[in-house]
PDB file of C-alpha atoms and ligand atoms in Angstrom:
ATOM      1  CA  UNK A   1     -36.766 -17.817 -52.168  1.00 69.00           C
ATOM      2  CA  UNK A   2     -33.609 -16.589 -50.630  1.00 74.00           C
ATOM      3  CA  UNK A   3     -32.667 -13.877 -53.216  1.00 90.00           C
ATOM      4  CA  UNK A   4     -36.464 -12.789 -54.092  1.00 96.00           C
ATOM      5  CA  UNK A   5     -35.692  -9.359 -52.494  1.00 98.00           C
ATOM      6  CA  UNK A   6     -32.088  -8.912 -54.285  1.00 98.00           C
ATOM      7  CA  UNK A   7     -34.146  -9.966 -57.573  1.00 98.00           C
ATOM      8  CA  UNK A   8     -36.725  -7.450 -57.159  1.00 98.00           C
ATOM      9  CA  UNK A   9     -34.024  -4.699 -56.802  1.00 98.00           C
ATOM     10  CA  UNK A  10     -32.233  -5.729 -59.628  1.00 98.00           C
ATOM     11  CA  UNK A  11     -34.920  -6.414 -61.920  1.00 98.00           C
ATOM     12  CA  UNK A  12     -36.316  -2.284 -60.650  1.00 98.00           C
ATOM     13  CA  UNK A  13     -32.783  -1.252 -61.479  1.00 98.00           C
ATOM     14  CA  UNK A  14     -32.451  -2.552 -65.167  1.00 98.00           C
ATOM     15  CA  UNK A  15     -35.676  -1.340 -65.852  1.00 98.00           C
ATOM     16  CA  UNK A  16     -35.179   1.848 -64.344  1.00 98.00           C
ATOM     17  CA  UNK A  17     -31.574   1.992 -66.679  1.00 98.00           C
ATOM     18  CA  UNK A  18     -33.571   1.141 -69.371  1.00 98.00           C
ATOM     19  CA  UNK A  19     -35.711   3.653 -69.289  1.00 98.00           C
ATOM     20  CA  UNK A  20     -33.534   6.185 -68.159  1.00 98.00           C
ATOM     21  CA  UNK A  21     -31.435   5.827 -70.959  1.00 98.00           C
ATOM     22  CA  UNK A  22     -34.037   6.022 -73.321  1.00 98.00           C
ATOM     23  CA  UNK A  23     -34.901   8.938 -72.201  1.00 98.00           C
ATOM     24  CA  UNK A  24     -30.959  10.602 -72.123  1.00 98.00           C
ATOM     25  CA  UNK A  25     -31.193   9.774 -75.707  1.00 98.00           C
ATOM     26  CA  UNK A  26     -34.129  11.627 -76.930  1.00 98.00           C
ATOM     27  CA  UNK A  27     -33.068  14.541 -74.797  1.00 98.00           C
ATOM     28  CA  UNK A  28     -30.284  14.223 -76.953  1.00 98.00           C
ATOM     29  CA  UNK A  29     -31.477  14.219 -79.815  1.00 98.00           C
ATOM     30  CA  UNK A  30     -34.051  16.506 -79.479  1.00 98.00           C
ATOM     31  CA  UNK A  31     -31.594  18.621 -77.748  1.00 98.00           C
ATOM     32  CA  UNK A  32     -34.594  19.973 -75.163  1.00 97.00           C
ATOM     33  CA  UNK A  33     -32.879  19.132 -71.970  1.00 97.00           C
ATOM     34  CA  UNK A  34     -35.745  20.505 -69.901  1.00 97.00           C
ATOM     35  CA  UNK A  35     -36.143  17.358 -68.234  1.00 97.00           C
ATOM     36  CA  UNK A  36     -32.710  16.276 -67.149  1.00 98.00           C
ATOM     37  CA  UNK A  37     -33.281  16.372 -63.645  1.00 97.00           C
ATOM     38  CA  UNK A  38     -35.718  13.972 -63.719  1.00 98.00           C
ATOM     39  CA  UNK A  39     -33.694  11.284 -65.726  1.00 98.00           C
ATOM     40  CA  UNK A  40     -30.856  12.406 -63.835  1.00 98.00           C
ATOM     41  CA  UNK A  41     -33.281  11.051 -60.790  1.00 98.00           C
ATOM     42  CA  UNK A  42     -34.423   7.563 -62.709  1.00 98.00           C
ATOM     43  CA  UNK A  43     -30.507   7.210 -63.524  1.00 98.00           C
ATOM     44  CA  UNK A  44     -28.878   7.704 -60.284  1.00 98.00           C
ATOM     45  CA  UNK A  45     -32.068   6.344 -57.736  1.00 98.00           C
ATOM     46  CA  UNK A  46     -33.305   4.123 -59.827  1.00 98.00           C
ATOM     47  CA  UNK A  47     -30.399   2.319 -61.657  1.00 98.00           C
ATOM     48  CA  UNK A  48     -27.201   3.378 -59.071  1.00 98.00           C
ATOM     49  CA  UNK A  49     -29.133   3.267 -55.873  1.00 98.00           C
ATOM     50  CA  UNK A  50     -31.517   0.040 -56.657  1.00 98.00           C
ATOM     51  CA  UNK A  51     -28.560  -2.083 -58.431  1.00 98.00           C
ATOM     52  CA  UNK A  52     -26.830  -1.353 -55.030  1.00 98.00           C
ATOM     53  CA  UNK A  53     -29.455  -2.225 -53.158  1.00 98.00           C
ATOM     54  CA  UNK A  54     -30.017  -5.611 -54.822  1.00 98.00           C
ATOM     55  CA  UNK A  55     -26.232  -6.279 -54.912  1.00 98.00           C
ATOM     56  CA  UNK A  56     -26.214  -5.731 -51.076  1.00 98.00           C
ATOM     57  CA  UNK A  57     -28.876  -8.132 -50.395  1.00 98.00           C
ATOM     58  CA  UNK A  58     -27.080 -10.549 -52.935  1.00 97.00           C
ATOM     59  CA  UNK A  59     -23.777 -10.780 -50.827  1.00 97.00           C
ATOM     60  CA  UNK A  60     -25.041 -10.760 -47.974  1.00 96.00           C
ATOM     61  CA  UNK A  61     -28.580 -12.813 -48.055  1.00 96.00           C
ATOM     62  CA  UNK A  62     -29.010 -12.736 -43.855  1.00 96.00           C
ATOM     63  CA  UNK A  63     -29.671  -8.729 -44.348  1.00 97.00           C
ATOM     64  CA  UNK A  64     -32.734  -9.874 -46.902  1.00 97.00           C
ATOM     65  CA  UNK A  65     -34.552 -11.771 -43.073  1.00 96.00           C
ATOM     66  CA  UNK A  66     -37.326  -9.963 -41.586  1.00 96.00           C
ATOM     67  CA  UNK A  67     -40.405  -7.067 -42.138  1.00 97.00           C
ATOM     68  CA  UNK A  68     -37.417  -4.211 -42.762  1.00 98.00           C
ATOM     69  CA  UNK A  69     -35.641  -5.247 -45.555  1.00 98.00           C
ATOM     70  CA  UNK A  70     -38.976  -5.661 -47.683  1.00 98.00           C
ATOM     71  CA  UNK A  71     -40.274  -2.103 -45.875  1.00 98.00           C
ATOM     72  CA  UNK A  72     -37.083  -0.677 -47.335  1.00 98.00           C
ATOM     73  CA  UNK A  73     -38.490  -2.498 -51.143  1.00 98.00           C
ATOM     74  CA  UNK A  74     -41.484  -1.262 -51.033  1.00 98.00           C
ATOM     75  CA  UNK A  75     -40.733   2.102 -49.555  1.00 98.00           C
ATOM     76  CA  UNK A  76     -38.015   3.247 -51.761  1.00 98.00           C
ATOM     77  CA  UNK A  77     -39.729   1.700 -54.829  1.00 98.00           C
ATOM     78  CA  UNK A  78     -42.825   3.630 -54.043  1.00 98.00           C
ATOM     79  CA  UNK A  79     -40.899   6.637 -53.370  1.00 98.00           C
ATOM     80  CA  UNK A  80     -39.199   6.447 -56.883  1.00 98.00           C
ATOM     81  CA  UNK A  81     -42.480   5.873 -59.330  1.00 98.00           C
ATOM     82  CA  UNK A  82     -43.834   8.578 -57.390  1.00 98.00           C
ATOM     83  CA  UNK A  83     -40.595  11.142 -57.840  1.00 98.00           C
ATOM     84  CA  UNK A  84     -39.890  10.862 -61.317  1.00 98.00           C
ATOM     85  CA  UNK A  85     -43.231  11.747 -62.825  1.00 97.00           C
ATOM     86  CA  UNK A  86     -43.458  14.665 -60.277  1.00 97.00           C
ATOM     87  CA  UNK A  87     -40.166  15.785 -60.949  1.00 97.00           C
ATOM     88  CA  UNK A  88     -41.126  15.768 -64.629  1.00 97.00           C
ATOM     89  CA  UNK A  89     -44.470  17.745 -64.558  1.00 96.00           C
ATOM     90  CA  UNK A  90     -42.945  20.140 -62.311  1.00 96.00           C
ATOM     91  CA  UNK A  91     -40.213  20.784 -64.586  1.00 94.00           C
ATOM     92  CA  UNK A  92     -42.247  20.870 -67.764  1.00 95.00           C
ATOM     93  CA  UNK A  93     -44.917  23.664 -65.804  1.00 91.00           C
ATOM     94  CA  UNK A  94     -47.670  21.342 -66.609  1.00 88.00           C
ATOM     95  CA  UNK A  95     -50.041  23.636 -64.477  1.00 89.00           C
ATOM     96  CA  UNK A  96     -52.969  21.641 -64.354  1.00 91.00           C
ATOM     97  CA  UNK A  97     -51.265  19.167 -62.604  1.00 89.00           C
ATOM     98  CA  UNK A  98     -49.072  21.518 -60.834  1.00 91.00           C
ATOM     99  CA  UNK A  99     -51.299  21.502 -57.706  1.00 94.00           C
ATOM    100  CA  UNK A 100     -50.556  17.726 -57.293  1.00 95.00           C
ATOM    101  CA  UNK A 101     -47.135  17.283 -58.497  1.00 96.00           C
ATOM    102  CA  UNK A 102     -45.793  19.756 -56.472  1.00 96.00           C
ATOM    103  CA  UNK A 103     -46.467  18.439 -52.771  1.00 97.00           C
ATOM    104  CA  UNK A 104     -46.031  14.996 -53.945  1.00 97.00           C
ATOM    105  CA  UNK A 105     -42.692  15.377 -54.863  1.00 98.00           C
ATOM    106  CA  UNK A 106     -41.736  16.948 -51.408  1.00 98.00           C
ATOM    107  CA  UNK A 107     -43.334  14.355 -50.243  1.00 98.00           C
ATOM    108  CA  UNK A 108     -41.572  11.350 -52.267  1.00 98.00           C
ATOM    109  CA  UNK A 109     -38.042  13.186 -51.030  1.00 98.00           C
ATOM    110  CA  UNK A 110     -39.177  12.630 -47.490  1.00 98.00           C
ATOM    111  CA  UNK A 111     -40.082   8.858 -48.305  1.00 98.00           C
ATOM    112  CA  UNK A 112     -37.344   8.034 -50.098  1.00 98.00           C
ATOM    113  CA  UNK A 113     -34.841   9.688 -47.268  1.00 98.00           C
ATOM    114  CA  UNK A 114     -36.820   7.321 -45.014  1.00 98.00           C
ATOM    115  CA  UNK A 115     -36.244   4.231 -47.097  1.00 98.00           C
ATOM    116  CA  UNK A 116     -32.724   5.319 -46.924  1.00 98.00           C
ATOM    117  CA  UNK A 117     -32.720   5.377 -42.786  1.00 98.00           C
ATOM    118  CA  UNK A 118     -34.127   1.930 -42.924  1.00 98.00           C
ATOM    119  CA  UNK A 119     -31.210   0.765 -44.983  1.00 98.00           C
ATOM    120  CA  UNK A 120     -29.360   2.267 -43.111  1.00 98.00           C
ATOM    121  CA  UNK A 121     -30.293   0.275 -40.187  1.00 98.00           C
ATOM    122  CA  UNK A 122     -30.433  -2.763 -42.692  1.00 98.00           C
ATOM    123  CA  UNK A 123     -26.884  -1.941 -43.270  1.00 98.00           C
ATOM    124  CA  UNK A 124     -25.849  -1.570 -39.363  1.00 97.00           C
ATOM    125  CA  UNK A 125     -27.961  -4.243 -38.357  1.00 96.00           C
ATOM    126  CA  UNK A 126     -26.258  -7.273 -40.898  1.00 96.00           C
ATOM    127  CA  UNK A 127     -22.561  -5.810 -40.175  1.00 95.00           C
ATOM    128  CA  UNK A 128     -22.776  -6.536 -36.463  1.00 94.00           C
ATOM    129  CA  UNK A 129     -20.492  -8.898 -35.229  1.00 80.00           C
ATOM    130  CA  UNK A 130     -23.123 -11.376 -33.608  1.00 64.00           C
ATOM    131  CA  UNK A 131     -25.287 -11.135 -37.469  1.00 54.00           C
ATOM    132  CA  UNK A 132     -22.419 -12.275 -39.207  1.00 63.00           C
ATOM    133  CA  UNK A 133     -23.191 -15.577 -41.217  1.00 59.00           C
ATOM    134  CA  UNK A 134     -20.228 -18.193 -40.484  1.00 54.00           C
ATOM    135  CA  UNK A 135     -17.432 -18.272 -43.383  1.00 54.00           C
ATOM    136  CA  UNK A 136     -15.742 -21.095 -42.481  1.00 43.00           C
TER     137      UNK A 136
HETATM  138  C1  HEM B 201     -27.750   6.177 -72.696  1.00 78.73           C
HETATM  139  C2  HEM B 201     -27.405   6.784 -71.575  1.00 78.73           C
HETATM  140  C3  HEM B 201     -27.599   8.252 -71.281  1.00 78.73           C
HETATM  141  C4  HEM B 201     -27.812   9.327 -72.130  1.00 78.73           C
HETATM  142  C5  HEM B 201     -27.926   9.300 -73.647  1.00 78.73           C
HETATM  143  C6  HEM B 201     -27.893  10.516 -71.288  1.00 78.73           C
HETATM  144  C7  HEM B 201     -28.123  11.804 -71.758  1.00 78.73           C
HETATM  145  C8  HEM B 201     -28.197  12.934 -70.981  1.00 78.73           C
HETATM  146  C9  HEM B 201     -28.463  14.291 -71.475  1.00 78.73           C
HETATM  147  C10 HEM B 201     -28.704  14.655 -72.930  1.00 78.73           C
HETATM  148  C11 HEM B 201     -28.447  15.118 -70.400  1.00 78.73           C
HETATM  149  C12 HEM B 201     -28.708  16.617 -70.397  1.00 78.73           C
HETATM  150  C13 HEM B 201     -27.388  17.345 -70.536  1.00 78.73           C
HETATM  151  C14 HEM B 201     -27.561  18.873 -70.444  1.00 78.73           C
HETATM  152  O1  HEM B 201     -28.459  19.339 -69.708  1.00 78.73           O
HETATM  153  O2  HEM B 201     -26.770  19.560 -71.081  1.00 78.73           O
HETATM  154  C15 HEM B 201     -28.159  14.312 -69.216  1.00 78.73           C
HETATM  155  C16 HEM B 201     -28.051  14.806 -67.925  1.00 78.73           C
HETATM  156  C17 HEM B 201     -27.709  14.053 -66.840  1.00 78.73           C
HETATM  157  N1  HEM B 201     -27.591  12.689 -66.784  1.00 78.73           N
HETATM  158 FE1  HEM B 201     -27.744  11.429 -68.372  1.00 78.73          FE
HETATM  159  N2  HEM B 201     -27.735  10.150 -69.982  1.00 78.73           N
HETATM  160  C18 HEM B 201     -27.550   8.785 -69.921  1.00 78.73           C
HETATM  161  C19 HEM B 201     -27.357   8.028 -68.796  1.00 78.73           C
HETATM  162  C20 HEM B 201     -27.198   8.515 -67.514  1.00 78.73           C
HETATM  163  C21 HEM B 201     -26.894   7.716 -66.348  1.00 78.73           C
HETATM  164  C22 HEM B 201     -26.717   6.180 -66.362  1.00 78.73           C
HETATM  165  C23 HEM B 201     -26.812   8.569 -65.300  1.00 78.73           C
HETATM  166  C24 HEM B 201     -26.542   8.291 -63.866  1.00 78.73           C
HETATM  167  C25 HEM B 201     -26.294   7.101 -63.360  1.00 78.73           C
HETATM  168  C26 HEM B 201     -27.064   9.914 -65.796  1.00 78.73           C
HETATM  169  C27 HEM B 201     -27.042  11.061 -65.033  1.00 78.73           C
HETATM  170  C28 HEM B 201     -27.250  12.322 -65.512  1.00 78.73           C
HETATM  171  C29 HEM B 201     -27.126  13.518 -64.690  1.00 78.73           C
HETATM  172  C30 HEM B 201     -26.737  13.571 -63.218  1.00 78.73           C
HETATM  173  C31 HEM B 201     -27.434  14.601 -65.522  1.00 78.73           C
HETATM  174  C32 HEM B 201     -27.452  16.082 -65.136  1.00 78.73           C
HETATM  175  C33 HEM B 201     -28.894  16.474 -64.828  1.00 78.73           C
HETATM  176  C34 HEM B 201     -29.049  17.970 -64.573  1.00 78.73           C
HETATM  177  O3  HEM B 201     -28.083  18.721 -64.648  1.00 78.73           O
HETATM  178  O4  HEM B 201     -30.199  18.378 -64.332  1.00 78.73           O
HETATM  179  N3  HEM B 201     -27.304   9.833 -67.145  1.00 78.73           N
HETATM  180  N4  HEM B 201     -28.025  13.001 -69.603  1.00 78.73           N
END
């Protein structure tokens, strides 16, 4: 499927919104904003960063070819469901799970800066002249 990577972005991204709107709303309307930085981190990541992502992949397909592109999926993906609950238990002082939450969040930060350097290389990688698909 040429677009199966774009989809999978897109479809992370919408949920991602989904959610993360959901969630600006009963902040809202509970008015405890105690976990903003977390949606704030579902919102922007999830919804900015993954629609991007898929809408990269989208206009230009070639970039989708090879092990990186889907290491740059799984990666950033991974890095996200991982952040957002962290970010969330560390913010809320849930102590028992403190001891967990608290590593694995410095942790997800590294991982997801890494699934940024692999787009990044995604990026440089299907801009080069000689990648270029033929227009004309
Ligand atoms: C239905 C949609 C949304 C609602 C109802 C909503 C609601 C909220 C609320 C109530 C806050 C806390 C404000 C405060 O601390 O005074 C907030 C913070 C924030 N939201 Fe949203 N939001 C929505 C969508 C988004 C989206 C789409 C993004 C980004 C793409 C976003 C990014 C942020 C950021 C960056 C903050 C500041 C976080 C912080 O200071 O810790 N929000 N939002």
């Amino acid at each position: 499927m040429p677009h199966s990577l774009s989809n999978m972005f897109l479809r992370l991204a919408v949920v991602a919104a989904l959610i993360g709107m959901i969630w600006g709303n009963v902040m809202g309307a509970t008015h405890n904003y105690t976990t903003s930085t977390a949606h704030a981190h579902l919102n922007m990541l999830g919804w900015v960063s993954m629609a991007l992502y898929g809408l990269y992949y989208r206009v230009l397909p070639h970039a989708a070819v090879g092990r990186l592109p889907q290491l740059h999926l799984w990666v950033s993906a991974l890095s996200l469901f991982i952040m957002v609950p962290c970010l969330t238990i560390v913010r809320l002082a849930y102590q028992p799970a403190l001891p967990f939450a608290e590593p694995l969040l410095a942790l997800s930060g590294i991982t997801m800066l890494v699934s940024m350097l692999v787009f990044v290389v995604v990026v440089f990688r299907s801009t080069a002249g000689k990648n270029q698909p033929a227009t004309t």
